[in-house]
Amino acid sequence: MAVKGTEVDTVLNVLGGKGLYQRVHHLLISFTAFSAAFQLLDMIFIGRIIPHECAAPPNGTGITIAGVELSSSNYTVEYGQCNIYIKYNTTTSINTEHTLPCIYGMTYSERKDASIVSEFDLVCERGALGDLPQTLLILGQAMGALVLPFFSDRYGRKPTNIISHVGMIAIGVATAFSNSYITFAILRLLMGIVQQGVVLTYATYSIEVYPTQYRRYVGVVGNVVWGICVVSMTPFGYFLRMESWRTLQLAFCSVSLYVIIVVIFLDESFRWLVANGKYDIALKNIKKAAKWNKVDVNVAVDTFNELVGRQTLIIPEPEKGNELLLNEGETKPVEKIEKYSLLDILKRKKLALNTFILWYLWCTAALSYFGLFFTSSSLVGDKYLNFFLYAIMEFPSGMIFFLIVDRFGRKKTLRTFYALCGTGMILATIIKVSSDSYAASICITILSLVGKLGAGGAFGACFFYTPEIFPTNLRNVGLGSASIAARVGGMLGPFSRVLAQHISWGPGAIFGGCCLLATLLITILPETRGKELPQTMADVKLLYKKIPDGSKEGKTKIFKS
């Protein structure tokens, strides 16, 4: 028996809206972001580039060229990062220079296993292989976003989150014991797949735990928690910098043991339970929430019964043919639970257009977020401090989101962050091309941080807004499809460094143009401020209803797709 067009917010408001139960469960699911963040960004530490140079020949031997060992008395040698430079005298006493590759291997300024780059010699002509594992992880995220939302919408948010966590622990430990580069790369791909299971269920569950008027807390808490997660990586990387990358990987992986807390204390999403007819479990959770929030249990139960169209308490009830047994001698027809696919959205012109726009927004946010790291190289100095500075920019973006998302709406919030990101990146690029003075470098640093603030805020706003567009049984699928679009941008981001080598102003112009186009496309999307999360496809159409300003009632118009 499905609930169509219902106001699930009614029950959540009776339970206190943002009472203790909602806040605790929001935090329980929010802290799963530690697992997602640590495995997404750990390559910054375990894959860092170690200063290196070509190794000298073994003790007691000289350099051999064309099968002839040179006498150490008639040549001088310089060991560079990727080549050996030889200057020697020929038999005709003419000074000759000769360049050799690192035929005797590499030497590093730190221990051999300080990084995967040094352990697997991913330098010089193999340097591109050092970035490939991160690209594979992002590709894995796209694969996970394509597959895992089906399980989340079909079997629930909690079991999908738990299974993904267990997968992250297993793959993370296996990664720490990788004995070859190929094994490491394959495991990174698999890590990306399960990492998305945590990210998508975390985002969807968070948006479903509150009624409409409190959903802005999801955005600010998400930004703050993500910022805490990223900042927390700094002490891990700094205090374990002298250890093997394997030790550091195990340390990063250990945070996923938080899954034990999820298994014991987290309840399934109430909206998902209602949308899928799991009324017995939903009622149990309602009674629990009422006690936690010090709300009259009978009032909460009566509201729930009215919501699902029943006149009695909901208990596990046996089915009788095509009818559901209520009280003795009373039956009610069983209504089939609606199941959707992404095609149900794409078959409707209006909804399809908005979905394509969302995909573009996600792609642009990811492209800008990762492209910023490759094009804004002005943050010189200690790499751990630089990482910390980028991380703390998540906090102001979260506060800005909190202050404007309900006051000015979702669309203006999105436009604000995309405008900040685009403006910061374009101006930083212009100044970098125009001047190389110290004052210019300071301006570039400030503008780079502004761009990072905008990119992080755009990502957070997209995570917040996207689930509000899709119905409950399609919400994770819709969010997953948007996440796939983000992975496309994430994989394109690193190529901005290659482009900058040929056209220095190219990346800034592309990112700025993409962000400017995003601000224009956002105007087409529906405003979801003050509207309940859609439960069914029919509810989705209500998002396009024009709500008149002011307290007076007016005519509304529903745009047909």
PDB file of N, CA and C in Angstrom, residues 313-377:
ATOM      1  N   LEU A 313      -3.690   1.259  14.798  1.00  0.00           N
ATOM      2  CA  LEU A 313      -2.240   1.217  14.927  1.00  0.00           C
ATOM      3  C   LEU A 313      -1.661   0.278  13.885  1.00  0.00           C
ATOM      4  N   ILE A 314      -0.510   0.652  13.385  1.00  0.00           N
ATOM      5  CA  ILE A 314       0.142  -0.163  12.368  1.00  0.00           C
ATOM      6  C   ILE A 314       1.028  -1.192  13.057  1.00  0.00           C
ATOM      7  N   ILE A 315       0.758  -2.439  12.797  1.00  0.00           N
ATOM      8  CA  ILE A 315       1.589  -3.518  13.324  1.00  0.00           C
ATOM      9  C   ILE A 315       1.878  -4.460  12.169  1.00  0.00           C
ATOM     10  N   PRO A 316       2.888  -5.315  12.306  1.00  0.00           N
ATOM     11  CA  PRO A 316       3.133  -6.274  11.227  1.00  0.00           C
ATOM     12  C   PRO A 316       1.878  -7.090  10.964  1.00  0.00           C
ATOM     13  N   GLU A 317       1.372  -7.044   9.718  1.00  0.00           N
ATOM     14  CA  GLU A 317       0.094  -7.664   9.428  1.00  0.00           C
ATOM     15  C   GLU A 317       0.227  -8.636   8.267  1.00  0.00           C
ATOM     16  N   PRO A 318      -0.440  -9.787   8.359  1.00  0.00           N
ATOM     17  CA  PRO A 318      -0.369 -10.755   7.264  1.00  0.00           C
ATOM     18  C   PRO A 318      -1.229 -10.321   6.098  1.00  0.00           C
ATOM     19  N   GLU A 319      -0.789 -10.683   4.896  1.00  0.00           N
ATOM     20  CA  GLU A 319      -1.576 -10.400   3.708  1.00  0.00           C
ATOM     21  C   GLU A 319      -2.599 -11.513   3.496  1.00  0.00           C
ATOM     22  N   LYS A 320      -3.769 -11.155   2.975  1.00  0.00           N
ATOM     23  CA  LYS A 320      -4.832 -12.121   2.725  1.00  0.00           C
ATOM     24  C   LYS A 320      -5.284 -11.932   1.291  1.00  0.00           C
ATOM     25  N   GLY A 321      -4.690 -12.752   0.414  1.00  0.00           N
ATOM     26  CA  GLY A 321      -4.973 -12.609  -1.012  1.00  0.00           C
ATOM     27  C   GLY A 321      -4.441 -11.273  -1.501  1.00  0.00           C
ATOM     28  N   ASN A 322      -5.329 -10.498  -2.100  1.00  0.00           N
ATOM     29  CA  ASN A 322      -4.962  -9.172  -2.572  1.00  0.00           C
ATOM     30  C   ASN A 322      -5.383  -8.087  -1.592  1.00  0.00           C
ATOM     31  N   GLU A 323      -5.626  -8.479  -0.329  1.00  0.00           N
ATOM     32  CA  GLU A 323      -6.065  -7.522   0.660  1.00  0.00           C
ATOM     33  C   GLU A 323      -5.128  -7.561   1.853  1.00  0.00           C
ATOM     34  N   LEU A 324      -5.063  -6.464   2.565  1.00  0.00           N
ATOM     35  CA  LEU A 324      -4.240  -6.374   3.751  1.00  0.00           C
ATOM     36  C   LEU A 324      -5.143  -6.402   4.980  1.00  0.00           C
ATOM     37  N   LEU A 325      -4.894  -7.336   5.872  1.00  0.00           N
ATOM     38  CA  LEU A 325      -5.738  -7.505   7.048  1.00  0.00           C
ATOM     39  C   LEU A 325      -5.432  -6.412   8.067  1.00  0.00           C
ATOM     40  N   LEU A 326      -6.458  -5.649   8.456  1.00  0.00           N
ATOM     41  CA  LEU A 326      -6.288  -4.602   9.447  1.00  0.00           C
ATOM     42  C   LEU A 326      -6.769  -5.121  10.799  1.00  0.00           C
ATOM     43  N   ASN A 327      -7.973  -4.795  11.181  1.00  0.00           N
ATOM     44  CA  ASN A 327      -8.550  -5.357  12.393  1.00  0.00           C
ATOM     45  C   ASN A 327      -9.313  -6.621  12.037  1.00  0.00           C
ATOM     46  N   GLU A 328      -9.784  -7.270  13.025  1.00  0.00           N
ATOM     47  CA  GLU A 328     -10.537  -8.496  12.785  1.00  0.00           C
ATOM     48  C   GLU A 328     -11.788  -8.178  11.963  1.00  0.00           C
ATOM     49  N   GLY A 329     -11.916  -8.864  10.832  1.00  0.00           N
ATOM     50  CA  GLY A 329     -13.064  -8.679   9.971  1.00  0.00           C
ATOM     51  C   GLY A 329     -12.974  -7.453   9.080  1.00  0.00           C
ATOM     52  N   GLU A 330     -11.840  -6.746   9.102  1.00  0.00           N
ATOM     53  CA  GLU A 330     -11.697  -5.526   8.294  1.00  0.00           C
ATOM     54  C   GLU A 330     -10.501  -5.684   7.373  1.00  0.00           C
ATOM     55  N   THR A 331     -10.692  -5.441   6.115  1.00  0.00           N
ATOM     56  CA  THR A 331      -9.591  -5.538   5.149  1.00  0.00           C
ATOM     57  C   THR A 331      -9.556  -4.278   4.303  1.00  0.00           C
ATOM     58  N   LYS A 332      -8.406  -4.095   3.660  1.00  0.00           N
ATOM     59  CA  LYS A 332      -8.237  -2.943   2.777  1.00  0.00           C
ATOM     60  C   LYS A 332      -7.387  -3.374   1.602  1.00  0.00           C
ATOM     61  N   PRO A 333      -7.760  -3.003   0.361  1.00  0.00           N
ATOM     62  CA  PRO A 333      -6.983  -3.419  -0.798  1.00  0.00           C
ATOM     63  C   PRO A 333      -5.523  -3.004  -0.678  1.00  0.00           C
ATOM     64  N   VAL A 334      -4.628  -3.873  -1.132  1.00  0.00           N
ATOM     65  CA  VAL A 334      -3.197  -3.576  -1.150  1.00  0.00           C
ATOM     66  C   VAL A 334      -2.881  -2.803  -2.415  1.00  0.00           C
ATOM     67  N   GLU A 335      -2.270  -1.658  -2.239  1.00  0.00           N
ATOM     68  CA  GLU A 335      -1.918  -0.827  -3.382  1.00  0.00           C
ATOM     69  C   GLU A 335      -0.463  -1.073  -3.746  1.00  0.00           C
ATOM     70  N   LYS A 336      -0.187  -1.302  -4.978  1.00  0.00           N
ATOM     71  CA  LYS A 336       1.160  -1.625  -5.432  1.00  0.00           C
ATOM     72  C   LYS A 336       2.084  -0.435  -5.244  1.00  0.00           C
ATOM     73  N   ILE A 337       3.286  -0.698  -4.697  1.00  0.00           N
ATOM     74  CA  ILE A 337       4.286   0.342  -4.511  1.00  0.00           C
ATOM     75  C   ILE A 337       4.835   0.759  -5.864  1.00  0.00           C
ATOM     76  N   GLU A 338       4.854   2.075  -6.103  1.00  0.00           N
ATOM     77  CA  GLU A 338       5.352   2.561  -7.379  1.00  0.00           C
ATOM     78  C   GLU A 338       6.875   2.457  -7.421  1.00  0.00           C
ATOM     79  N   LYS A 339       7.393   1.893  -8.502  1.00  0.00           N
ATOM     80  CA  LYS A 339       8.824   1.807  -8.731  1.00  0.00           C
ATOM     81  C   LYS A 339       9.155   2.586  -9.993  1.00  0.00           C
ATOM     82  N   TYR A 340      10.166   3.428  -9.917  1.00  0.00           N
ATOM     83  CA  TYR A 340      10.525   4.270 -11.039  1.00  0.00           C
ATOM     84  C   TYR A 340      11.929   3.939 -11.525  1.00  0.00           C
ATOM     85  N   SER A 341      12.210   4.415 -12.735  1.00  0.00           N
ATOM     86  CA  SER A 341      13.562   4.385 -13.262  1.00  0.00           C
ATOM     87  C   SER A 341      13.859   5.772 -13.794  1.00  0.00           C
ATOM     88  N   LEU A 342      15.116   6.012 -14.123  1.00  0.00           N
ATOM     89  CA  LEU A 342      15.490   7.325 -14.627  1.00  0.00           C
ATOM     90  C   LEU A 342      14.758   7.658 -15.921  1.00  0.00           C
ATOM     91  N   LEU A 343      14.359   6.658 -16.658  1.00  0.00           N
ATOM     92  CA  LEU A 343      13.627   6.893 -17.907  1.00  0.00           C
ATOM     93  C   LEU A 343      12.298   7.594 -17.659  1.00  0.00           C
ATOM     94  N   ASP A 344      11.703   7.356 -16.480  1.00  0.00           N
ATOM     95  CA  ASP A 344      10.441   8.024 -16.164  1.00  0.00           C
ATOM     96  C   ASP A 344      10.623   9.542 -16.089  1.00  0.00           C
ATOM     97  N   ILE A 345      11.831   9.983 -15.730  1.00  0.00           N
ATOM     98  CA  ILE A 345      12.128  11.411 -15.725  1.00  0.00           C
ATOM     99  C   ILE A 345      12.449  11.898 -17.122  1.00  0.00           C
ATOM    100  N   LEU A 346      13.271  11.142 -17.841  1.00  0.00           N
ATOM    101  CA  LEU A 346      13.736  11.582 -19.152  1.00  0.00           C
ATOM    102  C   LEU A 346      12.628  11.573 -20.198  1.00  0.00           C
ATOM    103  N   LYS A 347      11.543  10.845 -19.959  1.00  0.00           N
ATOM    104  CA  LYS A 347      10.438  10.810 -20.918  1.00  0.00           C
ATOM    105  C   LYS A 347       9.570  12.070 -20.848  1.00  0.00           C
ATOM    106  N   ARG A 348       9.796  12.913 -19.857  1.00  0.00           N
ATOM    107  CA  ARG A 348       9.023  14.138 -19.687  1.00  0.00           C
ATOM    108  C   ARG A 348       9.924  15.336 -20.008  1.00  0.00           C
ATOM    109  N   LYS A 349       9.514  16.135 -20.965  1.00  0.00           N
ATOM    110  CA  LYS A 349      10.389  17.184 -21.500  1.00  0.00           C
ATOM    111  C   LYS A 349      10.897  18.126 -20.416  1.00  0.00           C
ATOM    112  N   LYS A 350       9.979  18.625 -19.606  1.00  0.00           N
ATOM    113  CA  LYS A 350      10.370  19.605 -18.595  1.00  0.00           C
ATOM    114  C   LYS A 350      11.328  18.991 -17.585  1.00  0.00           C
ATOM    115  N   LEU A 351      10.987  17.802 -17.115  1.00  0.00           N
ATOM    116  CA  LEU A 351      11.836  17.148 -16.132  1.00  0.00           C
ATOM    117  C   LEU A 351      13.170  16.744 -16.736  1.00  0.00           C
ATOM    118  N   ALA A 352      13.149  16.312 -17.986  1.00  0.00           N
ATOM    119  CA  ALA A 352      14.384  15.911 -18.660  1.00  0.00           C
ATOM    120  C   ALA A 352      15.328  17.101 -18.810  1.00  0.00           C
ATOM    121  N   LEU A 353      14.784  18.247 -19.204  1.00  0.00           N
ATOM    122  CA  LEU A 353      15.608  19.444 -19.355  1.00  0.00           C
ATOM    123  C   LEU A 353      16.288  19.812 -18.045  1.00  0.00           C
ATOM    124  N   ASN A 354      15.526  19.779 -16.968  1.00  0.00           N
ATOM    125  CA  ASN A 354      16.097  20.125 -15.672  1.00  0.00           C
ATOM    126  C   ASN A 354      17.142  19.110 -15.220  1.00  0.00           C
ATOM    127  N   THR A 355      16.932  17.846 -15.568  1.00  0.00           N
ATOM    128  CA  THR A 355      17.914  16.825 -15.235  1.00  0.00           C
ATOM    129  C   THR A 355      19.218  17.067 -15.972  1.00  0.00           C
ATOM    130  N   PHE A 356      19.126  17.404 -17.249  1.00  0.00           N
ATOM    131  CA  PHE A 356      20.336  17.700 -18.028  1.00  0.00           C
ATOM    132  C   PHE A 356      21.068  18.916 -17.461  1.00  0.00           C
ATOM    133  N   ILE A 357      20.322  19.909 -17.011  1.00  0.00           N
ATOM    134  CA  ILE A 357      20.952  21.093 -16.409  1.00  0.00           C
ATOM    135  C   ILE A 357      21.672  20.714 -15.126  1.00  0.00           C
ATOM    136  N   LEU A 358      21.043  19.872 -14.321  1.00  0.00           N
ATOM    137  CA  LEU A 358      21.685  19.415 -13.090  1.00  0.00           C
ATOM    138  C   LEU A 358      22.978  18.677 -13.393  1.00  0.00           C
ATOM    139  N   TRP A 359      22.961  17.846 -14.423  1.00  0.00           N
ATOM    140  CA  TRP A 359      24.181  17.139 -14.799  1.00  0.00           C
ATOM    141  C   TRP A 359      25.281  18.128 -15.167  1.00  0.00           C
ATOM    142  N   TYR A 360      24.918  19.188 -15.904  1.00  0.00           N
ATOM    143  CA  TYR A 360      25.908  20.191 -16.284  1.00  0.00           C
ATOM    144  C   TYR A 360      26.459  20.902 -15.045  1.00  0.00           C
ATOM    145  N   LEU A 361      25.571  21.227 -14.104  1.00  0.00           N
ATOM    146  CA  LEU A 361      26.014  21.909 -12.888  1.00  0.00           C
ATOM    147  C   LEU A 361      27.001  21.053 -12.115  1.00  0.00           C
ATOM    148  N   TRP A 362      26.717  19.776 -12.005  1.00  0.00           N
ATOM    149  CA  TRP A 362      27.611  18.877 -11.287  1.00  0.00           C
ATOM    150  C   TRP A 362      28.954  18.757 -12.000  1.00  0.00           C
ATOM    151  N   CYS A 363      28.909  18.616 -13.308  1.00  0.00           N
ATOM    152  CA  CYS A 363      30.144  18.494 -14.087  1.00  0.00           C
ATOM    153  C   CYS A 363      30.998  19.750 -13.940  1.00  0.00           C
ATOM    154  N   THR A 364      30.363  20.910 -14.006  1.00  0.00           N
ATOM    155  CA  THR A 364      31.086  22.175 -13.880  1.00  0.00           C
ATOM    156  C   THR A 364      31.672  22.339 -12.487  1.00  0.00           C
ATOM    157  N   ALA A 365      30.909  21.968 -11.452  1.00  0.00           N
ATOM    158  CA  ALA A 365      31.413  22.074 -10.078  1.00  0.00           C
ATOM    159  C   ALA A 365      32.654  21.217  -9.888  1.00  0.00           C
ATOM    160  N   ALA A 366      32.624  19.986 -10.397  1.00  0.00           N
ATOM    161  CA  ALA A 366      33.777  19.090 -10.257  1.00  0.00           C
ATOM    162  C   ALA A 366      34.958  19.584 -11.085  1.00  0.00           C
ATOM    163  N   LEU A 367      34.693  20.015 -12.308  1.00  0.00           N
ATOM    164  CA  LEU A 367      35.746  20.525 -13.174  1.00  0.00           C
ATOM    165  C   LEU A 367      36.436  21.723 -12.531  1.00  0.00           C
ATOM    166  N   SER A 368      35.655  22.618 -11.957  1.00  0.00           N
ATOM    167  CA  SER A 368      36.217  23.803 -11.309  1.00  0.00           C
ATOM    168  C   SER A 368      36.961  23.434 -10.030  1.00  0.00           C
ATOM    169  N   TYR A 369      36.387  22.529  -9.251  1.00  0.00           N
ATOM    170  CA  TYR A 369      36.970  22.145  -7.959  1.00  0.00           C
ATOM    171  C   TYR A 369      38.353  21.538  -8.159  1.00  0.00           C
ATOM    172  N   PHE A 370      38.447  20.562  -9.054  1.00  0.00           N
ATOM    173  CA  PHE A 370      39.732  19.902  -9.274  1.00  0.00           C
ATOM    174  C   PHE A 370      40.646  20.749 -10.165  1.00  0.00           C
ATOM    175  N   GLY A 371      40.057  21.482 -11.117  1.00  0.00           N
ATOM    176  CA  GLY A 371      40.875  22.322 -11.966  1.00  0.00           C
ATOM    177  C   GLY A 371      41.578  23.411 -11.182  1.00  0.00           C
ATOM    178  N   LEU A 372      40.966  23.867 -10.098  1.00  0.00           N
ATOM    179  CA  LEU A 372      41.572  24.901  -9.265  1.00  0.00           C
ATOM    180  C   LEU A 372      42.917  24.452  -8.723  1.00  0.00           C
ATOM    181  N   PHE A 373      43.025  23.186  -8.355  1.00  0.00           N
ATOM    182  CA  PHE A 373      44.275  22.679  -7.812  1.00  0.00           C
ATOM    183  C   PHE A 373      45.393  22.675  -8.865  1.00  0.00           C
ATOM    184  N   PHE A 374      45.025  22.513 -10.127  1.00  0.00           N
ATOM    185  CA  PHE A 374      46.029  22.410 -11.181  1.00  0.00           C
ATOM    186  C   PHE A 374      46.413  23.772 -11.764  1.00  0.00           C
ATOM    187  N   THR A 375      45.505  24.737 -11.736  1.00  0.00           N
ATOM    188  CA  THR A 375      45.784  26.028 -12.365  1.00  0.00           C
ATOM    189  C   THR A 375      46.187  27.109 -11.380  1.00  0.00           C
ATOM    190  N   SER A 376      45.801  26.967 -10.123  1.00  0.00           N
ATOM    191  CA  SER A 376      46.154  27.974  -9.112  1.00  0.00           C
ATOM    192  C   SER A 376      47.340  27.467  -8.298  1.00  0.00           C
ATOM    193  N   SER A 377      48.524  27.647  -8.837  1.00  0.00           N
ATOM    194  CA  SER A 377      49.735  27.127  -8.184  1.00  0.00           C
ATOM    195  C   SER A 377      50.439  28.200  -7.370  1.00  0.00           C
TER     196      SER A 377
END
